[in-house]
């Protein structure tokens, strides 16, 4: 069973994504911010990190970079869709 780190600060979206992932057989650990996500990456094994771009204390891209450096696949998502400007995702 694959282990997923889910970095999402939205209190309505996080449990929904967690539920969907768990219903599909994944073990999910959640984090609300960059600090807790990076701490979890350093203390537990994960197969995939899914992270929101905009977290309260920084960018989910930072988490993705740390995940990739640790050999963990990363997926970055955002709910800001077309409001993002080129270059605005830089960590």
PDB file of C-alpha atoms in Angstrom:
ATOM      1  CA  UNK A   1       0.000   0.000   0.000  1.00  0.00           C
ATOM      2  CA  UNK A   2       1.428   3.385  -1.003  1.00  0.00           C
ATOM      3  CA  UNK A   3       1.975   6.113   1.584  1.00  0.00           C
ATOM      4  CA  UNK A   4       0.995   9.653   0.624  1.00  0.00           C
ATOM      5  CA  UNK A   5       1.885  12.918   2.303  1.00  0.00           C
ATOM      6  CA  UNK A   6      -0.941  15.395   1.698  1.00  0.00           C
ATOM      7  CA  UNK A   7      -0.047  19.054   2.250  1.00  0.00           C
ATOM      8  CA  UNK A   8      -3.244  21.111   2.198  1.00  0.00           C
ATOM      9  CA  UNK A   9      -4.298  23.986   4.453  1.00  0.00           C
ATOM     10  CA  UNK A  10      -7.939  24.300   3.403  1.00  0.00           C
ATOM     11  CA  UNK A  11     -10.042  22.729   6.168  1.00  0.00           C
ATOM     12  CA  UNK A  12     -12.745  21.693   3.699  1.00  0.00           C
ATOM     13  CA  UNK A  13     -10.502  20.357   0.932  1.00  0.00           C
ATOM     14  CA  UNK A  14      -8.007  18.439   3.097  1.00  0.00           C
ATOM     15  CA  UNK A  15     -10.458  15.905   4.586  1.00  0.00           C
ATOM     16  CA  UNK A  16     -12.146  15.441   1.201  1.00  0.00           C
ATOM     17  CA  UNK A  17      -8.851  14.600  -0.532  1.00  0.00           C
ATOM     18  CA  UNK A  18      -7.786  12.435   2.399  1.00  0.00           C
ATOM     19  CA  UNK A  19     -11.050  10.485   2.239  1.00  0.00           C
ATOM     20  CA  UNK A  20     -10.803   9.953  -1.536  1.00  0.00           C
ATOM     21  CA  UNK A  21      -7.220   8.732  -1.255  1.00  0.00           C
ATOM     22  CA  UNK A  22      -7.952   6.435   1.684  1.00  0.00           C
ATOM     23  CA  UNK A  23     -10.999   4.982  -0.088  1.00  0.00           C
ATOM     24  CA  UNK A  24      -8.645   4.025  -2.902  1.00  0.00           C
ATOM     25  CA  UNK A  25      -6.341   2.099  -0.586  1.00  0.00           C
ATOM     26  CA  UNK A  26      -3.652   4.690   0.167  1.00  0.00           C
ATOM     27  CA  UNK A  27      -2.258   5.437   3.606  1.00  0.00           C
ATOM     28  CA  UNK A  28      -2.434   9.207   4.048  1.00  0.00           C
ATOM     29  CA  UNK A  29      -0.640  11.543   6.429  1.00  0.00           C
ATOM     30  CA  UNK A  30      -1.716  15.188   6.333  1.00  0.00           C
ATOM     31  CA  UNK A  31       0.115  18.436   6.931  1.00  0.00           C
ATOM     32  CA  UNK A  32      -1.334  21.951   7.082  1.00  0.00           C
ATOM     33  CA  UNK A  33       1.835  23.877   6.225  1.00  0.00           C
ATOM     34  CA  UNK A  34       5.336  23.681   4.777  1.00  0.00           C
ATOM     35  CA  UNK A  35       7.009  23.293   8.174  1.00  0.00           C
ATOM     36  CA  UNK A  36       4.997  20.235   9.202  1.00  0.00           C
ATOM     37  CA  UNK A  37       5.172  18.693   5.725  1.00  0.00           C
ATOM     38  CA  UNK A  38       8.971  18.948   5.595  1.00  0.00           C
ATOM     39  CA  UNK A  39       9.252  17.563   9.141  1.00  0.00           C
ATOM     40  CA  UNK A  40       7.097  14.599   8.149  1.00  0.00           C
ATOM     41  CA  UNK A  41       9.169  14.040   4.992  1.00  0.00           C
ATOM     42  CA  UNK A  42      12.254  13.719   7.167  1.00  0.00           C
ATOM     43  CA  UNK A  43      10.692  11.377   9.698  1.00  0.00           C
ATOM     44  CA  UNK A  44       8.484   8.959   7.727  1.00  0.00           C
ATOM     45  CA  UNK A  45       8.701   7.071   4.444  1.00  0.00           C
ATOM     46  CA  UNK A  46       6.406   8.276   1.656  1.00  0.00           C
ATOM     47  CA  UNK A  47       5.871   7.185  -1.931  1.00  0.00           C
ATOM     48  CA  UNK A  48       4.179  10.412  -3.036  1.00  0.00           C
ATOM     49  CA  UNK A  49       3.793  13.962  -1.758  1.00  0.00           C
ATOM     50  CA  UNK A  50       0.725  15.895  -2.905  1.00  0.00           C
ATOM     51  CA  UNK A  51       0.932  19.553  -1.998  1.00  0.00           C
ATOM     52  CA  UNK A  52      -1.084  22.704  -2.454  1.00  0.00           C
ATOM     53  CA  UNK A  53       0.992  25.506  -3.996  1.00  0.00           C
ATOM     54  CA  UNK A  54      -0.117  28.155  -1.507  1.00  0.00           C
ATOM     55  CA  UNK A  55       0.393  27.119   2.096  1.00  0.00           C
ATOM     56  CA  UNK A  56       0.242  29.548   5.035  1.00  0.00           C
ATOM     57  CA  UNK A  57       3.990  29.555   5.685  1.00  0.00           C
ATOM     58  CA  UNK A  58       5.326  29.237   2.139  1.00  0.00           C
ATOM     59  CA  UNK A  59       5.109  27.412  -1.144  1.00  0.00           C
ATOM     60  CA  UNK A  60       4.173  23.797  -1.685  1.00  0.00           C
ATOM     61  CA  UNK A  61       6.913  23.833  -4.335  1.00  0.00           C
ATOM     62  CA  UNK A  62       9.409  23.873  -1.471  1.00  0.00           C
ATOM     63  CA  UNK A  63       7.843  20.680  -0.142  1.00  0.00           C
ATOM     64  CA  UNK A  64       7.891  19.163  -3.636  1.00  0.00           C
ATOM     65  CA  UNK A  65      11.584  19.995  -4.052  1.00  0.00           C
ATOM     66  CA  UNK A  66      12.415  18.402  -0.686  1.00  0.00           C
ATOM     67  CA  UNK A  67      10.317  15.349  -1.542  1.00  0.00           C
ATOM     68  CA  UNK A  68      12.076  14.866  -4.868  1.00  0.00           C
ATOM     69  CA  UNK A  69      15.471  15.297  -3.198  1.00  0.00           C
ATOM     70  CA  UNK A  70      14.458  12.513  -0.793  1.00  0.00           C
ATOM     71  CA  UNK A  71      13.437  10.210  -3.651  1.00  0.00           C
ATOM     72  CA  UNK A  72       9.700  10.791  -3.192  1.00  0.00           C
ATOM     73  CA  UNK A  73       7.502  11.561  -6.182  1.00  0.00           C
ATOM     74  CA  UNK A  74       5.697  14.899  -5.970  1.00  0.00           C
ATOM     75  CA  UNK A  75       2.472  16.377  -7.304  1.00  0.00           C
ATOM     76  CA  UNK A  76       1.670  20.058  -6.787  1.00  0.00           C
ATOM     77  CA  UNK A  77      -1.915  21.291  -7.065  1.00  0.00           C
ATOM     78  CA  UNK A  78      -3.658  24.648  -6.792  1.00  0.00           C
ATOM     79  CA  UNK A  79      -7.158  25.997  -6.701  1.00  0.00           C
ATOM     80  CA  UNK A  80      -6.064  29.340  -8.156  1.00  0.00           C
ATOM     81  CA  UNK A  81      -6.245  28.089 -11.751  1.00  0.00           C
ATOM     82  CA  UNK A  82      -6.198  30.952 -14.234  1.00  0.00           C
ATOM     83  CA  UNK A  83      -5.359  33.644 -11.689  1.00  0.00           C
ATOM     84  CA  UNK A  84      -1.710  32.511 -11.590  1.00  0.00           C
ATOM     85  CA  UNK A  85       0.766  34.643 -13.495  1.00  0.00           C
ATOM     86  CA  UNK A  86       3.873  33.221 -15.215  1.00  0.00           C
ATOM     87  CA  UNK A  87       6.704  32.978 -12.724  1.00  0.00           C
ATOM     88  CA  UNK A  88       4.413  33.282  -9.691  1.00  0.00           C
ATOM     89  CA  UNK A  89       5.076  29.699  -8.603  1.00  0.00           C
ATOM     90  CA  UNK A  90       8.741  30.219  -7.800  1.00  0.00           C
ATOM     91  CA  UNK A  91       9.416  29.048  -4.211  1.00  0.00           C
TER      92      UNK A  91
END
